Coordinates of C-alpha atoms in Angstrom, one line a residue:
Chain A
X1082 CA -7.8 -24.1 -32.1
X1083 CA -6.2 -27.4 -33.1
X1084 CA -4.5 -27.0 -36.4
X1085 CA -2.9 -29.3 -38.9
X1086 CA 0.5 -28.7 -37.3
X1087 CA -0.7 -30.1 -34.0
X1088 CA -1.8 -33.3 -35.6
X1089 CA 1.4 -33.7 -37.5
X1090 CA 3.5 -33.0 -34.5
X1091 CA 1.5 -35.5 -32.5
X1092 CA 1.8 -38.1 -35.2
X1093 CA 5.6 -37.5 -35.5
X1094 CA 5.9 -37.9 -31.7
X1095 CA 3.9 -41.1 -31.8
X1096 CA 6.0 -42.4 -34.7
X1097 CA 9.2 -41.5 -32.9
X1098 CA 8.0 -43.3 -29.7
X1099 CA 7.2 -46.3 -31.7
X1100 CA 10.6 -46.3 -33.3
X1101 CA 12.4 -45.7 -30.0
X1102 CA 10.3 -48.5 -28.4
X1103 CA 11.3 -50.8 -31.2
X1104 CA 15.0 -50.0 -30.6
X1105 CA 15.2 -50.2 -26.8
X1106 CA 12.6 -52.7 -25.7
X1107 CA 13.4 -56.4 -25.6
X1108 CA 10.0 -58.1 -25.3
X1109 CA 8.9 -59.4 -28.7
X1110 CA 5.2 -58.5 -27.9
X1111 CA 6.2 -54.9 -27.1
X1112 CA 8.1 -54.7 -30.4
X1113 CA 4.9 -55.7 -32.1
X1114 CA 3.0 -52.9 -30.3
X1115 CA 5.7 -50.4 -31.2
X1116 CA 5.3 -51.3 -34.9
X1117 CA 1.6 -50.9 -34.6
X1118 CA 2.1 -47.5 -32.9
X1119 CA 4.2 -46.4 -35.8
X1120 CA 1.6 -47.5 -38.4
X1121 CA -1.2 -45.8 -36.4
X1122 CA 0.8 -42.6 -36.2
X1123 CA 1.0 -42.7 -40.0
X1124 CA -2.8 -43.2 -40.1
X1125 CA -3.3 -40.2 -37.9
X1126 CA -1.3 -38.0 -40.1
X1127 CA -3.1 -39.3 -43.2
X1128 CA -6.5 -38.5 -41.8
X1129 CA -5.2 -35.0 -40.7
X1130 CA -3.8 -34.3 -44.2
X1131 CA -7.0 -35.6 -45.7
X1132 CA -9.1 -33.3 -43.6
X1133 CA -6.8 -30.4 -44.3
X1134 CA -7.0 -30.9 -48.1
X1135 CA -10.7 -31.5 -47.9
X1136 CA -10.6 -34.7 -49.8
X1137 CA -11.2 -38.3 -49.0
X1138 CA -8.1 -39.9 -50.5
X1139 CA -6.1 -39.9 -47.3
X1140 CA -8.9 -41.6 -45.3
X1141 CA -9.2 -44.3 -47.9
X1142 CA -5.5 -45.0 -47.6
X1143 CA -6.0 -45.5 -43.9
X1144 CA -8.4 -48.3 -44.6
X1145 CA -5.9 -50.0 -46.9
X1146 CA -3.2 -49.6 -44.3
X1147 CA -5.5 -51.1 -41.6
X1148 CA -6.0 -54.1 -43.8
X1149 CA -2.3 -54.5 -44.4
X1150 CA -1.4 -54.1 -40.8
X1151 CA -4.0 -56.7 -39.7
X1152 CA -2.6 -59.2 -42.2
X1153 CA 0.9 -58.4 -41.0
X1154 CA 0.1 -58.9 -37.4
X1155 CA -1.7 -62.2 -38.0
X1156 CA 1.4 -63.6 -39.8
X1157 CA 3.7 -62.0 -37.2
X1158 CA 2.0 -63.5 -34.2
X1159 CA 1.9 -66.9 -35.9
X1160 CA 5.6 -66.6 -36.5
X1161 CA 6.2 -65.6 -32.9
X1162 CA 4.2 -68.6 -31.5
X1163 CA 6.0 -70.9 -33.8
X1164 CA 9.3 -69.5 -32.6
X1165 CA 8.2 -69.6 -29.0
X1166 CA 7.5 -73.3 -29.2
X1167 CA 11.2 -73.8 -29.9
X1168 CA 12.9 -71.3 -27.6
X1169 CA 10.4 -70.7 -24.8
X1170 CA 11.5 -67.1 -24.7
X1171 CA 10.1 -63.7 -25.7
X1172 CA 13.2 -61.7 -24.9
X1173 CA 14.6 -60.9 -28.3
X1174 CA 18.2 -60.4 -27.0
X1175 CA 18.2 -64.0 -25.9
X1176 CA 17.0 -65.4 -29.2
X1177 CA 20.3 -65.6 -30.9
X1178 CA 21.2 -69.0 -32.3
X1179 CA 22.0 -67.3 -35.6
X1180 CA 25.1 -65.1 -35.4
X1181 CA 28.5 -64.3 -36.9
Chain B
X1119 CA 2.2 -39.6 -72.5
X1120 CA -0.2 -40.8 -69.8
X1121 CA -3.4 -42.5 -70.6
X1122 CA -5.5 -42.2 -67.6
X1123 CA -8.2 -44.5 -68.8
X1124 CA -11.2 -44.9 -66.6
X1125 CA -13.0 -47.5 -68.7
X1126 CA -11.6 -50.4 -70.7
X1127 CA -12.8 -53.5 -72.5
X1128 CA -12.0 -57.0 -71.3
X1129 CA -9.6 -57.3 -74.2
X1130 CA -7.7 -54.2 -73.1
X1131 CA -7.7 -55.5 -69.5
X1132 CA -6.1 -58.7 -70.7
X1133 CA -3.6 -56.8 -72.7
X1134 CA -2.4 -54.7 -69.9
X1135 CA -2.8 -56.9 -66.8
X1136 CA -2.6 -60.4 -68.3
X1137 CA 0.6 -61.3 -66.4
X1138 CA -0.9 -60.3 -63.1
X1139 CA -4.2 -62.0 -63.9
X1140 CA -2.4 -65.3 -64.7
X1141 CA -0.5 -65.2 -61.4
X1142 CA -3.5 -64.3 -59.3
X1143 CA -5.7 -67.0 -60.9
X1144 CA -2.9 -69.6 -60.6
X1145 CA -2.5 -68.7 -56.9
X1146 CA -6.2 -69.2 -56.3
X1147 CA -6.3 -72.3 -58.4
X1148 CA -3.4 -73.8 -56.4
X1149 CA -5.4 -73.4 -53.2
X1150 CA -8.3 -75.3 -54.8
X1151 CA -6.1 -77.9 -56.3
X1152 CA -4.3 -78.5 -53.0
X1153 CA -7.7 -79.4 -51.5
X1154 CA -8.9 -81.3 -54.6
X1155 CA -5.9 -83.6 -54.5
X1156 CA -6.2 -84.3 -50.8
X1157 CA -6.4 -88.0 -51.8
X1158 CA -2.8 -88.1 -53.0
X1159 CA 0.0 -88.3 -50.6
X1160 CA 1.6 -85.0 -49.8
X1161 CA 4.8 -85.7 -51.9
X1162 CA 2.9 -86.3 -55.2
X1163 CA 0.4 -83.5 -54.5
X1164 CA 3.1 -81.0 -53.9
X1165 CA 5.0 -82.0 -57.0
X1166 CA 1.9 -81.6 -59.1
X1167 CA 1.3 -78.2 -57.5
X1168 CA 4.9 -77.3 -58.3
X1169 CA 4.4 -78.1 -62.0
X1170 CA 1.2 -76.1 -62.1
X1171 CA 3.2 -73.2 -60.6
X1172 CA 6.0 -73.6 -63.2
X1173 CA 3.4 -73.7 -66.1
X1174 CA 1.6 -70.6 -64.8
X1175 CA 4.9 -68.7 -64.4
X1176 CA 5.9 -69.6 -68.0
X1177 CA 2.5 -68.4 -69.2
X1178 CA 2.9 -65.1 -67.3
X1179 CA 6.5 -64.8 -68.7
X1180 CA 5.2 -65.4 -72.2
X1181 CA 2.6 -62.7 -71.7
X1182 CA 5.2 -60.2 -70.4
X1183 CA 7.6 -60.9 -73.2
X1184 CA 5.1 -60.9 -76.1
X1185 CA 2.5 -58.4 -74.9
X1186 CA 3.7 -56.2 -72.1
X1187 CA 7.0 -55.6 -73.7
X1188 CA 5.1 -53.8 -76.5
X1189 CA 3.0 -51.7 -74.2
X1190 CA 3.7 -48.1 -73.5
X1191 CA 1.2 -46.5 -71.2
X1192 CA 0.1 -45.6 -67.7
X1193 CA -3.1 -47.4 -66.9
X1194 CA -5.8 -47.8 -64.2
X1195 CA -6.0 -44.1 -63.3
X1196 CA -2.2 -43.8 -63.1
X1197 CA -1.7 -46.7 -60.7
X1198 CA 0.2 -49.1 -63.0
X1199 CA 2.6 -48.3 -65.7
X1200 CA 3.4 -50.7 -68.5
X1201 CA 6.6 -49.9 -70.2
X1202 CA 9.7 -51.8 -71.2
X1203 CA 11.6 -51.0 -68.0
X1204 CA 8.9 -52.7 -66.0
X1205 CA 8.5 -55.5 -68.5
X1206 CA 12.3 -56.3 -68.3
X1207 CA 12.3 -56.5 -64.6
X1208 CA 9.1 -58.4 -64.5
X1209 CA 10.5 -60.9 -66.9
X1210 CA 13.7 -61.2 -64.7
X1211 CA 11.6 -61.8 -61.6
X1212 CA 9.4 -64.4 -63.3
X1213 CA 12.5 -66.2 -64.7
X1214 CA 14.0 -66.3 -61.2
X1215 CA 10.6 -67.5 -60.0
X1216 CA 10.6 -70.4 -62.5
X1217 CA 14.2 -71.4 -61.5
X1218 CA 13.2 -71.3 -57.9
X1219 CA 10.1 -73.3 -58.4
X1220 CA 11.9 -76.1 -60.3
X1221 CA 14.6 -76.2 -57.7
X1222 CA 12.0 -76.3 -55.0
X1223 CA 10.6 -79.5 -56.4
X1224 CA 13.9 -81.1 -55.7
X1225 CA 14.6 -79.3 -52.4
X1226 CA 11.2 -80.3 -50.9
X1227 CA 11.8 -83.9 -52.0
X1228 CA 15.3 -84.1 -50.6
X1229 CA 14.2 -82.7 -47.3
X1230 CA 11.0 -84.7 -47.1
X1231 CA 9.0 -81.5 -46.5
X1232 CA 6.6 -81.5 -49.4
X1233 CA 3.6 -79.4 -48.5
X1234 CA 1.1 -77.7 -50.8
X1235 CA 1.2 -74.2 -49.2
X1236 CA 4.8 -73.8 -50.3
X1237 CA 3.9 -73.1 -53.9
X1238 CA 0.8 -71.0 -52.9
X1239 CA 3.0 -68.7 -50.9
X1240 CA 5.6 -68.6 -53.6
X1241 CA 3.2 -67.6 -56.3
X1242 CA 1.5 -65.0 -54.2
X1243 CA 4.9 -63.5 -53.2
X1244 CA 5.7 -63.4 -56.9
X1245 CA 2.4 -61.7 -57.7
X1246 CA 3.2 -59.0 -55.1
X1247 CA 6.6 -58.5 -56.6
X1248 CA 5.3 -58.2 -60.2
X1249 CA 2.5 -55.8 -59.2
X1250 CA 4.9 -53.8 -57.1
X1251 CA 7.2 -53.4 -60.1
X1252 CA 4.4 -52.3 -62.3
X1253 CA 2.9 -49.7 -59.9
X1254 CA 3.8 -46.0 -60.1
X1255 CA 1.7 -45.1 -57.1
X1256 CA 3.2 -45.1 -53.6
X1257 CA 0.2 -46.6 -51.9
X1258 CA -0.1 -49.4 -54.4
X1259 CA 3.7 -50.0 -54.1
X1260 CA 3.3 -50.3 -50.3
X1261 CA 0.4 -52.7 -50.6
X1262 CA 2.2 -54.9 -53.1
X1263 CA 5.4 -54.7 -51.1
X1264 CA 3.4 -56.1 -48.1
X1265 CA 1.8 -58.9 -50.3
X1266 CA 5.3 -59.8 -51.3
X1267 CA 6.8 -59.5 -47.8
X1268 CA 4.1 -61.5 -46.0
X1269 CA 4.5 -64.4 -48.4
X1270 CA 8.2 -64.4 -48.0
X1271 CA 8.0 -64.1 -44.2
X1272 CA 6.1 -67.4 -44.1
X1273 CA 8.3 -69.0 -46.7
X1274 CA 11.3 -68.1 -44.5
X1275 CA 9.7 -69.9 -41.6
X1276 CA 8.9 -72.9 -43.8
X1277 CA 11.1 -75.4 -41.8
X1278 CA 8.7 -75.6 -39.0
X1279 CA 10.8 -77.8 -36.7
X1280 CA 14.0 -76.0 -37.3
X1281 CA 14.7 -73.3 -34.7
X1282 CA 17.0 -71.3 -37.0
X1283 CA 14.4 -71.0 -39.7
X1284 CA 11.9 -69.8 -37.1
X1285 CA 14.3 -67.3 -35.6
X1286 CA 15.4 -66.0 -39.0
X1287 CA 11.8 -65.5 -40.2
X1288 CA 10.8 -63.7 -37.0
X1289 CA 13.7 -61.3 -37.3
X1290 CA 12.9 -60.8 -40.9
X1291 CA 9.3 -60.0 -40.0
X1292 CA 10.2 -57.6 -37.2
X1293 CA 12.7 -55.6 -39.2
X1294 CA 10.7 -55.9 -42.4
X1295 CA 7.6 -54.3 -40.9
X1296 CA 9.8 -51.8 -39.1
X1297 CA 11.2 -50.8 -42.5
X1298 CA 7.7 -50.7 -44.1
X1299 CA 6.6 -48.3 -41.4
X1300 CA 9.3 -45.8 -42.5
X1301 CA 8.2 -46.2 -46.1
X1302 CA 4.7 -45.5 -45.0
X1303 CA 5.5 -42.4 -43.0
X1304 CA 7.4 -41.0 -46.0
X1305 CA 4.3 -41.7 -48.1
X1306 CA 2.0 -39.9 -45.7
X1307 CA 4.3 -36.8 -45.5
X1308 CA 4.5 -36.7 -49.3
X1309 CA 0.8 -37.0 -49.5
X1310 CA 0.4 -34.0 -47.2
X1311 CA 3.0 -32.0 -49.1
X1312 CA 1.9 -32.7 -52.6
X1313 CA -1.6 -33.9 -52.3
X1314 CA -0.9 -37.0 -54.3
X1315 CA 0.8 -40.4 -54.0
X1316 CA 1.1 -40.9 -57.7
X1317 CA 4.8 -40.6 -58.8
X1318 CA 4.1 -38.7 -62.0
X1319 CA 1.8 -36.2 -60.4
X1320 CA 4.2 -35.9 -57.5
X1321 CA 7.0 -35.0 -59.9
X1322 CA 4.9 -32.1 -61.3
X1323 CA 4.0 -30.9 -57.9
X1324 CA 7.6 -31.1 -56.6
X1325 CA 9.0 -29.3 -59.5
X1326 CA 6.7 -26.3 -58.8
X1327 CA 9.0 -25.2 -56.1
X1328 CA 8.5 -27.7 -53.3
X1329 CA 11.6 -29.5 -54.2
X1330 CA 14.0 -27.7 -51.8
X1331 CA 11.7 -27.8 -48.8
X1332 CA 13.4 -29.8 -45.9
X1333 CA 10.1 -31.7 -45.4
X1334 CA 10.4 -33.2 -48.9
X1335 CA 13.9 -34.3 -48.1
X1336 CA 12.9 -35.9 -44.8
X1337 CA 10.1 -37.8 -46.5
X1338 CA 12.4 -38.9 -49.3
X1339 CA 14.8 -40.1 -46.6
X1340 CA 12.1 -42.1 -44.9
X1341 CA 11.0 -43.7 -48.2
X1342 CA 14.5 -44.6 -49.1
X1343 CA 15.1 -46.1 -45.6
X1344 CA 12.1 -48.3 -46.1
X1345 CA 13.3 -49.5 -49.4
X1346 CA 16.9 -50.0 -48.2
X1347 CA 15.6 -52.5 -45.7
X1348 CA 14.2 -54.6 -48.5
X1349 CA 17.3 -54.1 -50.7
X1350 CA 19.5 -55.1 -47.7
X1351 CA 21.8 -52.1 -48.0
X1352 CA 24.2 -51.3 -45.1
X1353 CA 23.3 -50.0 -42.5
X1354 CA 19.8 -51.6 -43.0
X1355 CA 21.2 -55.0 -43.6
X1356 CA 21.3 -56.5 -40.0
X1357 CA 18.6 -59.0 -40.7
X1358 CA 20.1 -60.4 -44.0
X1359 CA 22.7 -62.9 -42.8
X1360 CA 20.5 -64.4 -40.1
X1361 CA 17.5 -64.7 -42.4
X1362 CA 19.5 -66.0 -45.3
X1363 CA 21.1 -68.6 -43.2
X1364 CA 18.0 -69.7 -41.4
X1365 CA 15.6 -70.0 -44.4
X1366 CA 15.4 -73.0 -46.7
X1367 CA 18.2 -72.7 -49.3
X1368 CA 15.8 -72.2 -52.2
X1369 CA 13.8 -69.6 -50.4
X1370 CA 17.1 -67.8 -49.6
X1371 CA 17.8 -67.8 -53.3
X1372 CA 14.3 -66.5 -54.0
X1373 CA 14.7 -63.7 -51.4
X1374 CA 18.1 -62.7 -52.7
X1375 CA 16.9 -62.4 -56.3
X1376 CA 13.2 -61.8 -56.5
X1377 CA 12.8 -59.5 -53.5
X1378 CA 16.0 -57.7 -54.3
X1379 CA 15.1 -57.2 -57.9
X1380 CA 11.6 -56.0 -56.9
X1381 CA 13.0 -53.5 -54.4
X1382 CA 15.6 -52.2 -56.8
X1383 CA 13.1 -51.7 -59.6
X1384 CA 10.8 -49.7 -57.3
X1385 CA 13.8 -47.7 -56.0
X1386 CA 14.9 -46.8 -59.5
X1387 CA 11.3 -45.8 -60.4
X1388 CA 10.8 -43.6 -57.3
X1389 CA 14.1 -41.9 -57.7
X1390 CA 14.0 -41.3 -61.5
X1391 CA 10.2 -40.6 -61.9
X1392 CA 9.5 -38.5 -58.9
X1393 CA 12.7 -37.3 -57.3
X1394 CA 15.2 -37.0 -60.1
X1395 CA 15.1 -36.1 -63.8
X1396 CA 15.6 -38.7 -66.4
X1397 CA 18.5 -37.3 -68.3
X1398 CA 19.2 -38.0 -71.9
X1399 CA 22.8 -38.6 -73.1
X1400 CA 23.1 -34.9 -73.8
X1401 CA 22.4 -34.1 -70.2
X1402 CA 19.0 -32.6 -70.9
X1403 CA 16.0 -33.6 -68.8
X1404 CA 13.3 -35.5 -70.6
X1405 CA 10.6 -33.1 -69.6
X1406 CA 10.7 -29.4 -68.8
X1407 CA 8.5 -30.2 -65.7
X1408 CA 11.2 -32.3 -64.2
X1409 CA 14.0 -29.8 -64.8
X1410 CA 14.1 -28.6 -61.2
X1411 CA 14.4 -32.1 -59.9
X1412 CA 18.0 -32.1 -61.0
X1413 CA 18.5 -29.9 -57.9
X1414 CA 16.7 -32.6 -55.8
X1415 CA 19.0 -35.3 -57.1
X1416 CA 21.9 -33.4 -55.7
X1417 CA 20.6 -34.1 -52.2
X1418 CA 20.1 -37.9 -52.5
X1419 CA 23.2 -38.7 -54.6
X1420 CA 25.7 -38.2 -51.7
X1421 CA 23.5 -40.5 -49.5
X1422 CA 23.6 -43.2 -52.1
X1423 CA 27.4 -42.6 -52.5
X1424 CA 28.0 -43.4 -48.9
X1425 CA 25.5 -46.3 -48.7
X1426 CA 26.9 -47.9 -51.8
X1427 CA 30.4 -47.6 -50.4
X1428 CA 29.5 -49.0 -47.0
X1429 CA 27.4 -51.8 -48.5
X1430 CA 30.3 -52.9 -50.8
X1431 CA 32.9 -52.7 -48.0
X1432 CA 30.9 -54.3 -45.2
X1433 CA 29.3 -57.0 -47.4
X1434 CA 32.7 -58.1 -48.7
X1435 CA 34.8 -57.7 -45.6
X1436 CA 32.5 -59.6 -43.3
X1437 CA 32.0 -62.4 -45.9
X1438 CA 35.7 -63.1 -45.7
X1439 CA 35.4 -64.2 -42.1
X1440 CA 32.5 -66.6 -42.6
X1441 CA 32.9 -70.4 -42.4
X1442 CA 29.4 -71.2 -43.4
X1443 CA 29.0 -71.0 -47.2
X1444 CA 25.3 -70.1 -47.0
X1445 CA 26.1 -67.2 -44.6
X1446 CA 29.0 -66.2 -46.8
X1447 CA 26.6 -66.0 -49.8
X1448 CA 24.3 -63.8 -47.7
X1449 CA 27.1 -61.3 -47.2
X1450 CA 28.0 -61.5 -50.8
X1451 CA 24.5 -60.7 -51.8
X1452 CA 24.7 -57.5 -49.6
X1453 CA 27.9 -56.6 -51.5
X1454 CA 26.2 -57.1 -54.9
X1455 CA 23.5 -54.7 -53.8
X1456 CA 26.3 -52.1 -53.3
X1457 CA 27.6 -52.6 -56.9
X1458 CA 24.1 -52.2 -58.2
X1459 CA 23.6 -49.0 -56.2
X1460 CA 26.6 -47.7 -58.1
X1461 CA 24.6 -47.9 -61.3
X1462 CA 21.7 -46.0 -59.7
X1463 CA 24.1 -43.4 -58.4
X1464 CA 25.5 -42.8 -61.9
X1465 CA 21.9 -42.2 -63.0
X1466 CA 22.9 -42.1 -66.7
X1467 CA 21.7 -44.3 -69.5
X1468 CA 24.6 -46.8 -69.0
X1469 CA 24.0 -46.9 -65.2
X1470 CA 20.4 -47.8 -65.5
X1471 CA 21.1 -50.3 -68.3
X1472 CA 23.9 -51.7 -66.0
X1473 CA 21.5 -52.2 -63.1
X1474 CA 19.1 -54.1 -65.3
X1475 CA 21.8 -56.2 -66.8
X1476 CA 23.2 -56.8 -63.3
X1477 CA 19.9 -57.9 -61.8
X1478 CA 19.4 -60.3 -64.6
X1479 CA 22.8 -62.0 -64.4
X1480 CA 22.8 -61.8 -60.6
X1481 CA 19.5 -63.7 -60.5
X1482 CA 20.9 -66.5 -62.6
X1483 CA 24.2 -66.9 -60.7
X1484 CA 22.7 -66.4 -57.2
X1485 CA 19.9 -68.9 -57.7
X1486 CA 22.4 -71.2 -59.4
X1487 CA 24.7 -71.1 -56.4
X1488 CA 22.0 -71.7 -53.9
X1489 CA 20.7 -74.5 -56.1
X1490 CA 24.0 -76.3 -56.0
X1491 CA 24.3 -75.5 -52.3
X1492 CA 21.2 -77.3 -51.3
X1493 CA 22.1 -80.3 -53.5
X1494 CA 25.5 -80.6 -51.8
X1495 CA 23.7 -80.1 -48.5
X1496 CA 21.7 -83.3 -48.8
X1497 CA 19.3 -82.2 -46.0
X1498 CA 19.2 -78.6 -44.8
X1499 CA 22.2 -77.8 -42.7
X1500 CA 23.8 -81.1 -43.7
X1501 CA 27.0 -79.8 -45.3
X1502 CA 27.3 -76.1 -45.4
X1503 CA 30.6 -75.2 -43.9
X1504 CA 33.9 -74.7 -45.8
X1505 CA 35.2 -77.8 -44.1
X1506 CA 32.4 -79.9 -45.6
X1507 CA 33.3 -78.6 -49.0
X1508 CA 36.9 -79.8 -48.8
X1509 CA 37.8 -82.3 -51.5
X1510 CA 34.4 -82.5 -53.1
X1511 CA 35.8 -81.5 -56.4
X1512 CA 36.9 -85.0 -57.4
X1513 CA 34.1 -86.9 -55.7
X1514 CA 31.3 -84.9 -57.2
X1515 CA 32.8 -83.2 -60.3
X1516 CA 29.5 -82.1 -61.8
X1517 CA 28.2 -80.3 -58.8
X1518 CA 31.6 -78.8 -57.9
X1519 CA 32.1 -77.5 -61.4
X1520 CA 28.7 -75.8 -61.4
X1521 CA 29.4 -74.3 -58.0
X1522 CA 32.8 -73.1 -59.1
X1523 CA 31.3 -71.5 -62.2
X1524 CA 28.6 -69.7 -60.3
X1525 CA 31.1 -68.4 -57.8
X1526 CA 33.5 -67.3 -60.5
X1527 CA 30.6 -65.4 -62.0
X1528 CA 29.8 -63.7 -58.7
X1529 CA 33.4 -62.8 -58.2
X1530 CA 33.1 -61.0 -61.5
X1531 CA 35.8 -62.8 -63.5
X1532 CA 35.6 -63.1 -67.3
X1533 CA 34.3 -64.9 -69.3
X1534 CA 31.1 -64.8 -67.3
X1535 CA 28.1 -62.5 -67.3
X1536 CA 29.1 -61.3 -63.8
X1537 CA 32.2 -59.6 -65.2
X1538 CA 30.3 -57.8 -67.9
X1539 CA 27.6 -56.7 -65.4
X1540 CA 30.3 -55.2 -63.0
X1541 CA 32.0 -53.6 -66.0
X1542 CA 28.8 -51.8 -67.0
X1543 CA 28.0 -50.4 -63.6
X1544 CA 31.6 -49.4 -62.8
X1545 CA 32.1 -47.7 -66.2
X1546 CA 28.8 -45.9 -65.8
X1547 CA 30.0 -44.5 -62.4
X1548 CA 33.4 -43.5 -63.9
X1549 CA 31.7 -41.8 -66.8
X1550 CA 29.7 -39.6 -64.2
X1551 CA 32.9 -38.7 -62.4
X1552 CA 32.6 -41.0 -59.4
X1553 CA 36.2 -42.1 -59.8
X1554 CA 37.1 -42.6 -56.1
X1555 CA 34.0 -44.7 -55.5
X1556 CA 34.6 -46.8 -58.5
X1557 CA 38.2 -47.4 -57.5
X1558 CA 37.1 -48.4 -53.9
X1559 CA 34.4 -50.6 -55.4
X1560 CA 36.9 -52.4 -57.5
X1561 CA 39.1 -52.8 -54.4
X1562 CA 36.2 -54.5 -52.5
X1563 CA 35.5 -56.6 -55.5
X1564 CA 39.1 -57.9 -55.3
X1565 CA 38.4 -58.8 -51.6
X1566 CA 35.3 -60.5 -52.9
X1567 CA 37.3 -62.6 -55.3
X1568 CA 39.3 -63.9 -52.3
X1569 CA 36.4 -65.6 -50.5
X1570 CA 34.7 -66.8 -53.6
X1571 CA 37.9 -68.4 -54.9
X1572 CA 38.6 -69.8 -51.4
X1573 CA 35.5 -72.1 -51.8
X1574 CA 36.8 -73.3 -55.1
X1575 CA 40.2 -73.9 -53.5
X1576 CA 38.5 -76.0 -50.8
X1577 CA 36.7 -78.0 -53.4
X1578 CA 39.7 -78.9 -55.5
X1579 CA 42.9 -78.4 -53.5
X1580 CA 42.1 -79.9 -50.1
X1581 CA 41.6 -83.4 -48.9
X1582 CA 38.2 -84.3 -47.6
X1583 CA 37.8 -84.3 -43.9
X1584 CA 34.2 -85.3 -43.6
X1585 CA 31.9 -87.7 -45.4
X1586 CA 29.4 -85.6 -47.4
X1587 CA 26.4 -87.2 -49.0
X1588 CA 24.7 -84.8 -51.6
X1589 CA 21.0 -85.3 -52.0
X1590 CA 19.6 -86.8 -55.2
X1591 CA 19.4 -84.4 -58.1
X1592 CA 16.5 -84.9 -60.4
X1593 CA 16.6 -84.1 -64.1
X1594 CA 14.5 -80.8 -64.0
X1595 CA 16.7 -79.2 -61.3
X1596 CA 19.9 -80.2 -63.0
X1597 CA 18.6 -79.0 -66.4
X1598 CA 17.7 -75.6 -64.8
X1599 CA 21.1 -75.3 -63.2
X1600 CA 22.9 -76.2 -66.4
X1601 CA 20.8 -73.8 -68.4
X1602 CA 21.7 -71.0 -65.9
X1603 CA 25.3 -71.9 -66.2
X1604 CA 25.2 -71.8 -70.0
X1605 CA 23.3 -68.5 -69.9
X1606 CA 26.0 -67.0 -67.6
X1607 CA 28.8 -68.0 -70.0
X1608 CA 26.8 -66.8 -73.0
X1609 CA 26.2 -63.4 -71.3
X1610 CA 29.9 -63.2 -70.7
X1611 CA 30.9 -63.9 -74.3
X1612 CA 28.1 -62.2 -76.1
X1613 CA 26.5 -59.6 -73.8
X1614 CA 25.3 -57.4 -76.6
X1615 CA 21.8 -58.9 -77.0
X1616 CA 20.8 -58.5 -73.4
X1617 CA 22.6 -55.2 -73.2
X1618 CA 20.6 -53.8 -76.1
X1619 CA 17.4 -55.1 -74.5
X1620 CA 18.3 -53.6 -71.2
X1621 CA 19.1 -50.3 -72.9
X1622 CA 15.8 -50.2 -74.7
X1623 CA 14.1 -51.0 -71.4
X1624 CA 15.7 -48.1 -69.5
X1625 CA 15.1 -45.7 -72.3
X1626 CA 11.4 -46.4 -72.1
X1627 CA 11.4 -44.8 -68.6
X1628 CA 12.1 -41.4 -70.2
X1629 CA 9.4 -42.0 -72.9
X1630 CA 6.5 -43.0 -70.8
X1631 CA 6.7 -40.5 -67.9

């Protein structure tokens, strides 16, 4: 029997993996994927809560979050390409002109 | 109390959402006009678009001041709240938007980078901020936060052939969306725990006994972490100096004022409406239903205590070692967030009033400083170091005087509004018994005075070492800077008017929810 707890634990693990990935990986594309993983972990928990409470609000929220995440990624990839044109580099630890 | 209206007439719609409607229509109109005026050269087209933006912002400001200031209700099924607290912050944000747009006209001209999309992005970012301030629903807050952020990410990357601008914008994007993910996870957990994302309903649910559950505290911590990213509080401030240094100077001013004011407004709303009681002077909660939330406030107050202290210390200490004035102002804006958090921590009438007063004066002085900075700069990154500033005082007395005035205000010296603003938040904190924190805060403020006054010292007491050529300053930009300077002095000499308005505004929080 898969209960609400299972879903929430899974979603927390996914969210944690995303956060850890964001902290330890250095490739900008992987950082993107980590953020997406975090957002989708949230979506999973919203759907689980929505099912548990037997109402649709949570699932509607997921649609909103999808739209926002899509817009965010579109802008983010554009920014990455624009940056890549200058530095020819996707390793975020080596993109460090600004410091101090 | 709450008016959960499901139907409303066009007239009512205009009454309650006029400001938002004006901004939204203006944004769409700008896209059309940018195409319609394709025949003009990009410089003239952009300056026309700029004036359309300024007009629209004035119209929206007028609506907020004359209509929304009178309103007192929760509308659209509890998603937006219209009360004086929101109206005050909306007006502050729109005022900052007007200053930024007028300065942008000059900035884009000086840098030869006039392009229509600048104003489109600016007005949509402002729309997101205004809608975010008005929402009392976590989901709506998140969506509006993203509308604001996405606009600002692109604005930060506006200098397309400048590597620093690109790098700053990309860092901002990565850490910004990382922060939003935390906010979102907090939202999802709270939805699971309380069954609602509406702050008023959530307060009722929480006060039914949920408030001491560890899950609630975890989700509150996640929500707060997400907002701290946007407010640039230590230890969530890593992106701030890089982004502020990399972005176009006017956009930096915009981020430091509009985005910060938006995030602070939301933060105060979340903490006072859902997670803490709104106390009257007598110490009694406004509503019986929120009584238990006093216990919840005991959990988040120590967190803000430490974050406020760290923000003030790190912001001010690191600013001392900066040689680039723009980067120094970035650290100083971190420090200012720490002072404002002091007012939130106090959580009494004077504290909330102080935060509103602080945000208003801070918007004026910060945008003013960045305005003068880009004029002295000539072209972006032309003359931003302390060395460049040496001896400018006698060669360019007007600009130097304005810069000195804005810096004195930020240092919090009388007779400027900056002093009064600091006085309000510190005295609010002392009143609530946070003596140690207030004392340490004043100590950091003294450190702050050192690096602000150092710039003035460079301007007037040193001989020039480098030939600096400020960019041309057109009349509108100068008029706006001088108006900001006069307003800062006025607020320092006669602060009562704004203080009364801010106090009325913060009292409305207790009345509407």
